[in-house]
mmCIF file of C-alpha atoms in Angstrom:
data_model
loop_
_atom_site.group_PDB
_atom_site.id
_atom_site.type_symbol
_atom_site.label_atom_id
_atom_site.label_comp_id
_atom_site.label_asym_id
_atom_site.label_seq_id
_atom_site.Cartn_x
_atom_site.Cartn_y
_atom_site.Cartn_z
ATOM 1 C CA MET A 8 4.584 -16.297 -14.081
ATOM 2 C CA LYS A 9 6.715 -14.844 -16.867
ATOM 3 C CA ASN A 10 5.477 -12.019 -19.059
ATOM 4 C CA ARG A 11 6.480 -9.934 -22.082
ATOM 5 C CA LEU A 12 5.032 -6.686 -20.799
ATOM 6 C CA ARG A 13 8.290 -4.719 -20.831
ATOM 7 C CA GLU A 14 9.056 -5.885 -24.363
ATOM 8 C CA LEU A 15 5.564 -5.033 -25.648
ATOM 9 C CA ARG A 16 5.651 -1.655 -23.928
ATOM 10 C CA ALA A 17 9.075 -0.885 -25.431
ATOM 11 C CA ALA A 18 7.745 -1.780 -28.899
ATOM 12 C CA LYS A 19 5.052 0.879 -28.482
ATOM 13 C CA ALA A 20 7.602 3.315 -26.994
ATOM 14 C CA TRP A 21 5.396 3.899 -23.964
ATOM 15 C CA SER A 22 6.733 4.792 -20.546
ATOM 16 C CA GLN A 23 5.564 2.834 -17.509
ATOM 17 C CA GLY A 24 3.489 5.876 -16.547
ATOM 18 C CA GLU A 25 1.778 6.013 -19.947
ATOM 19 C CA LEU A 26 0.941 2.312 -19.830
ATOM 20 C CA ALA A 27 -0.312 2.669 -16.255
ATOM 21 C CA GLU A 28 -2.614 5.484 -17.336
ATOM 22 C CA ARG A 29 -4.040 3.397 -20.187
ATOM 23 C CA LEU A 30 -4.670 0.461 -17.851
ATOM 24 C CA GLU A 31 -5.954 2.678 -14.993
ATOM 25 C CA VAL A 32 -3.406 1.330 -12.526
ATOM 26 C CA SER A 33 -0.386 2.920 -10.860
ATOM 27 C CA ARG A 34 3.131 3.051 -12.321
ATOM 28 C CA GLN A 35 4.354 0.976 -9.373
ATOM 29 C CA THR A 36 1.912 -1.790 -10.329
ATOM 30 C CA ILE A 37 3.267 -1.855 -13.900
ATOM 31 C CA ASN A 38 6.821 -2.056 -12.552
ATOM 32 C CA ALA A 39 5.836 -4.869 -10.171
ATOM 33 C CA ILE A 40 4.308 -6.840 -13.073
ATOM 34 C CA GLU A 41 7.294 -6.211 -15.361
ATOM 35 C CA THR A 42 9.776 -7.306 -12.710
ATOM 36 C CA GLU A 43 7.591 -10.376 -12.057
ATOM 37 C CA LYS A 44 7.069 -9.466 -8.421
ATOM 38 C CA TYR A 45 3.329 -9.505 -8.965
ATOM 39 C CA ASP A 46 1.000 -11.591 -11.118
ATOM 40 C CA PRO A 47 -1.975 -9.501 -12.240
ATOM 41 C CA SER A 48 -5.570 -10.623 -11.775
ATOM 42 C CA LEU A 49 -7.342 -12.243 -14.716
ATOM 43 C CA PRO A 50 -9.333 -9.073 -15.592
ATOM 44 C CA LEU A 51 -6.145 -6.968 -15.633
ATOM 45 C CA ALA A 52 -4.273 -9.630 -17.633
ATOM 46 C CA PHE A 53 -7.065 -9.604 -20.245
ATOM 47 C CA LYS A 54 -7.010 -5.817 -20.292
ATOM 48 C CA ILE A 55 -3.248 -5.867 -20.970
ATOM 49 C CA ALA A 56 -3.638 -8.456 -23.726
ATOM 50 C CA LYS A 57 -6.466 -6.443 -25.309
ATOM 51 C CA LEU A 58 -4.448 -3.235 -25.172
ATOM 52 C CA PHE A 59 -1.531 -4.837 -27.033
ATOM 53 C CA LYS A 60 -3.910 -6.738 -29.365
ATOM 54 C CA GLN A 61 -2.290 -10.046 -28.422
ATOM 55 C CA PRO A 62 -3.753 -13.314 -27.129
ATOM 56 C CA ILE A 63 -3.289 -13.583 -23.360
ATOM 57 C CA GLU A 64 -0.919 -16.566 -23.713
ATOM 58 C CA ALA A 65 1.369 -14.430 -25.890
ATOM 59 C CA VAL A 66 1.786 -11.936 -23.047
ATOM 60 C CA PHE A 67 1.818 -14.240 -20.011
ATOM 61 C CA GLU A 68 3.489 -17.594 -19.729
ATOM 62 C CA PRO A 69 3.279 -19.905 -16.714
ATOM 63 C CA ASP A 70 6.500 -20.955 -14.979
ATOM 64 C CA ALA A 71 7.881 -24.254 -16.230
ATOM 65 C CA SER A 72 7.431 -26.078 -12.911
ATOM 66 C CA MET B 26 -21.713 8.963 -14.242
ATOM 67 C CA LYS B 27 -19.557 6.138 -12.833
ATOM 68 C CA SER B 28 -16.348 8.116 -13.403
ATOM 69 C CA SER B 29 -17.755 11.243 -11.703
ATOM 70 C CA ILE B 30 -18.794 9.154 -8.662
ATOM 71 C CA ASN B 31 -15.299 7.653 -8.697
ATOM 72 C CA ARG B 32 -13.743 11.137 -8.819
ATOM 73 C CA VAL B 33 -15.880 12.284 -5.864
ATOM 74 C CA GLY B 34 -14.781 9.154 -3.956
ATOM 75 C CA ILE B 35 -11.095 9.875 -4.648
ATOM 76 C CA LEU B 36 -11.514 13.525 -3.599
ATOM 77 C CA LEU B 37 -13.422 12.585 -0.443
ATOM 78 C CA ALA B 38 -10.794 9.990 0.498
ATOM 79 C CA ALA B 39 -7.994 12.509 -0.075
ATOM 80 C CA VAL B 40 -9.742 15.130 2.092
ATOM 81 C CA LEU B 41 -10.426 12.583 4.856
ATOM 82 C CA LYS B 42 -6.810 11.426 4.722
ATOM 83 C CA VAL B 43 -5.570 15.009 5.158
ATOM 84 C CA VAL B 44 -8.016 15.453 8.068
ATOM 85 C CA ALA B 45 -6.778 12.196 9.660
ATOM 86 C CA TRP B 46 -3.102 13.202 9.365
ATOM 87 C CA ALA B 47 -3.885 16.729 10.660
ATOM 88 C CA LEU B 48 -5.788 15.230 13.602
ATOM 89 C CA MET B 49 -2.862 12.966 14.394
ATOM 90 C CA ALA B 50 -0.309 15.772 14.087
ATOM 91 C CA PHE B 51 -2.419 17.967 16.373
ATOM 92 C CA SER B 52 -2.896 15.197 18.953
ATOM 93 C CA ILE B 53 0.847 14.403 18.983
ATOM 94 C CA PHE B 54 1.652 18.098 19.393
ATOM 95 C CA ALA B 55 -0.973 18.529 22.141
ATOM 96 C CA PHE B 56 0.209 15.421 23.991
ATOM 97 C CA LEU B 57 3.873 16.438 23.870
ATOM 98 C CA ALA B 58 3.207 20.126 24.633
ATOM 99 C CA SER B 59 0.975 19.432 27.640
ATOM 100 C CA ARG B 60 3.687 17.311 29.333
ATOM 101 C CA ASP B 61 0.847 15.562 31.067
ATOM 102 C CA ARG B 62 1.814 11.927 31.549
ATOM 103 C CA ASP B 63 -1.343 10.971 33.368
ATOM 104 C CA PRO B 64 -2.768 7.565 32.182
ATOM 105 C CA SER B 65 -6.097 9.192 31.269
ATOM 106 C CA SER B 66 -4.289 11.686 29.047
ATOM 107 C CA TRP B 67 -2.397 8.859 27.330
ATOM 108 C CA ARG B 68 -5.666 6.939 26.811
ATOM 109 C CA GLY B 69 -7.219 9.939 25.040
ATOM 110 C CA PHE B 70 -4.111 10.380 22.907
ATOM 111 C CA SER B 71 -3.938 6.692 21.928
ATOM 112 C CA THR B 72 -7.645 6.781 20.947
ATOM 113 C CA VAL B 73 -7.105 9.705 18.556
ATOM 114 C CA LEU B 74 -3.886 8.163 17.271
ATOM 115 C CA SER B 75 -5.580 4.822 16.532
ATOM 116 C CA VAL B 76 -8.410 6.561 14.627
ATOM 117 C CA GLY B 77 -5.880 8.585 12.614
ATOM 118 C CA LEU B 78 -3.637 5.621 11.802
ATOM 119 C CA THR B 79 -6.584 3.389 10.852
ATOM 120 C CA SER B 80 -8.024 6.092 8.588
ATOM 121 C CA GLY B 81 -4.601 6.682 7.040
ATOM 122 C CA PHE B 82 -4.288 2.993 6.263
ATOM 123 C CA LEU B 83 -7.818 2.130 5.174
ATOM 124 C CA LEU B 84 -8.782 5.187 3.131
ATOM 125 C CA ARG B 85 -8.239 4.729 -0.587
ATOM 126 C CA GLU B 86 -5.031 5.775 -2.292
ATOM 127 C CA ARG B 87 -4.940 8.241 -5.195
ATOM 128 C CA ILE B 88 -4.689 5.253 -7.549
ATOM 129 C CA ASP B 89 -6.386 2.443 -5.700
ATOM 130 C CA ASP B 90 -5.709 -0.585 -7.892
ATOM 131 C CA GLU B 91 -5.571 -4.326 -7.250
ATOM 132 C CA ARG B 92 -1.881 -4.240 -6.256
ATOM 133 C CA VAL B 93 -2.668 -1.696 -3.520
ATOM 134 C CA HIS B 94 -5.501 -3.909 -2.224
ATOM 135 C CA SER B 95 -3.288 -6.984 -2.269
ATOM 136 C CA LEU B 96 -0.414 -5.217 -0.474
ATOM 137 C CA LYS B 97 -2.748 -3.722 2.138
ATOM 138 C CA LEU B 98 -4.242 -7.119 2.934
ATOM 139 C CA LYS B 99 -0.778 -8.697 3.157
ATOM 140 C CA ALA B 100 0.538 -5.823 5.317
ATOM 141 C CA LEU B 101 -2.438 -6.039 7.681
ATOM 142 C CA SER B 102 -2.135 -9.833 8.047
ATOM 143 C CA ILE B 103 1.595 -9.647 8.833
ATOM 144 C CA ALA B 104 1.143 -6.599 11.096
ATOM 145 C CA PHE B 105 -1.463 -8.447 13.146
ATOM 146 C CA ALA B 106 0.762 -11.533 13.390
ATOM 147 C CA ILE B 107 3.670 -9.352 14.629
ATOM 148 C CA ALA B 108 1.641 -7.023 16.868
ATOM 149 C CA TYR B 109 -0.104 -9.788 18.774
ATOM 150 C CA PRO B 110 3.008 -11.463 20.279
ATOM 151 C CA LEU B 111 4.680 -8.026 20.554
ATOM 152 C CA ALA B 112 1.795 -6.706 22.680
ATOM 153 C CA MET B 113 1.882 -9.840 24.843
ATOM 154 C CA TRP B 114 5.630 -9.430 25.312
ATOM 155 C CA LEU B 115 5.419 -5.681 25.997
ATOM 156 C CA ASP B 116 2.533 -5.955 28.450
ATOM 157 C CA PRO B 117 4.469 -7.330 31.472
ATOM 158 C CA LEU B 118 7.288 -4.815 30.867
ATOM 159 C CA ARG B 119 4.992 -1.849 31.463
ATOM 160 C CA LYS B 120 4.714 -0.406 34.959
ATOM 161 C CA ARG B 121 0.946 0.006 34.759
ATOM 162 C CA THR B 122 -1.269 -2.552 36.468
ATOM 163 C CA GLU B 123 -3.929 -2.617 33.741
ATOM 164 C CA SER B 124 -3.364 -4.444 30.481
ATOM 165 C CA ILE B 125 -2.705 -2.909 27.062
ATOM 166 C CA THR B 126 -5.866 -1.295 25.641
ATOM 167 C CA ALA B 127 -7.485 -2.105 22.309
ATOM 168 C CA TYR B 128 -6.581 1.394 21.042
ATOM 169 C CA GLU B 129 -2.920 0.835 21.876
ATOM 170 C CA PHE B 130 -3.031 -2.537 20.120
ATOM 171 C CA ILE B 131 -4.591 -0.892 17.037
ATOM 172 C CA CYS B 132 -1.842 1.773 17.096
ATOM 173 C CA ILE B 133 0.904 -0.891 17.107
ATOM 174 C CA THR B 134 -0.814 -2.931 14.360
ATOM 175 C CA MET B 135 -1.476 0.080 12.123
ATOM 176 C CA LEU B 136 2.050 1.457 12.529
ATOM 177 C CA ILE B 137 3.513 -1.885 11.406
ATOM 178 C CA ALA B 138 0.945 -2.221 8.588
ATOM 179 C CA LEU B 139 1.603 1.313 7.299
ATOM 180 C CA GLY B 140 5.360 0.774 7.445
ATOM 181 C CA LEU B 141 5.177 -2.520 5.555
ATOM 182 C CA PHE B 142 2.736 -1.170 2.956
ATOM 183 C CA HIS B 143 4.805 1.906 2.147
ATOM 184 C CA PHE B 144 8.045 -0.111 2.092
ATOM 185 C CA TRP B 145 6.594 -2.596 -0.416
ATOM 186 C CA ARG B 146 5.106 0.231 -2.468
ATOM 187 C CA TRP B 147 8.530 1.922 -2.554
ATOM 188 C CA GLN B 148 10.068 -1.400 -3.646
ATOM 189 C CA ASP B 149 7.439 -1.725 -6.406
ATOM 190 C CA GLY B 150 8.321 1.720 -7.689
ATOM 191 C CA ARG B 151 12.039 1.012 -7.909
ATOM 192 C CA GLY B 152 13.096 0.549 -11.522
ATOM 193 C CA ASP B 153 14.609 -2.645 -12.782
ATOM 194 C CA ARG B 154 17.607 -1.071 -14.528
ATOM 195 C CA ALA B 155 19.057 -4.354 -15.798
ATOM 196 C CA GLY B 156 15.783 -5.261 -17.485
ATOM 197 C CA ALA B 157 15.325 -1.785 -18.955
ATOM 198 C CA GLN B 158 18.856 -1.778 -20.403
ATOM 199 C CA LYS B 159 18.235 -5.214 -21.927
ATOM 200 C CA ILE B 160 15.180 -3.856 -23.750
ATOM 201 C CA GLN B 161 17.026 -0.725 -24.937
ATOM 202 C CA SER B 162 19.906 -2.774 -26.369
ATOM 203 C CA THR B 163 17.575 -5.049 -28.400
#
């Protein structure tokens, strides 16, 4: 699954650590999501979307397969 | 209330983890220092080691999020799949007549699981420099 997390985070000028703190996860988890190594659970995906005030489909996009 | 319970849980897990690692370090030191290679001595050592390694793996991390849970489950599944044939292969090579004990099997499994978990966690923490530069340039 593709995501715009890095782009949205950069727009807010937050570090990975700052974003991790806001989402109550570790910095490694944020990096794993940004590098698309890990797809977050639905509750975490909603939390991310809510934090950036975006609809969930504007943050996450399924692979075109 | 929930956050204070959570904080106590994190503190308790951290203390127990330190105790587990201290117990393991002490048992390794005692086993090596005694130079006693009697099977009963090894059995006692492997029991303590298995308890320490299991505690070290299962106790919660400082930030215990869903990625940690997912990696731990994956590491444990793969570790078991590797340890099982490894133990079967190692068993005939040993000079002892009795088979590998459950504690020894747990030690092998937990060592592999801990190694895999920390390797993946280290990989997760590595920055994606290409991606970061792309964002900076836009």
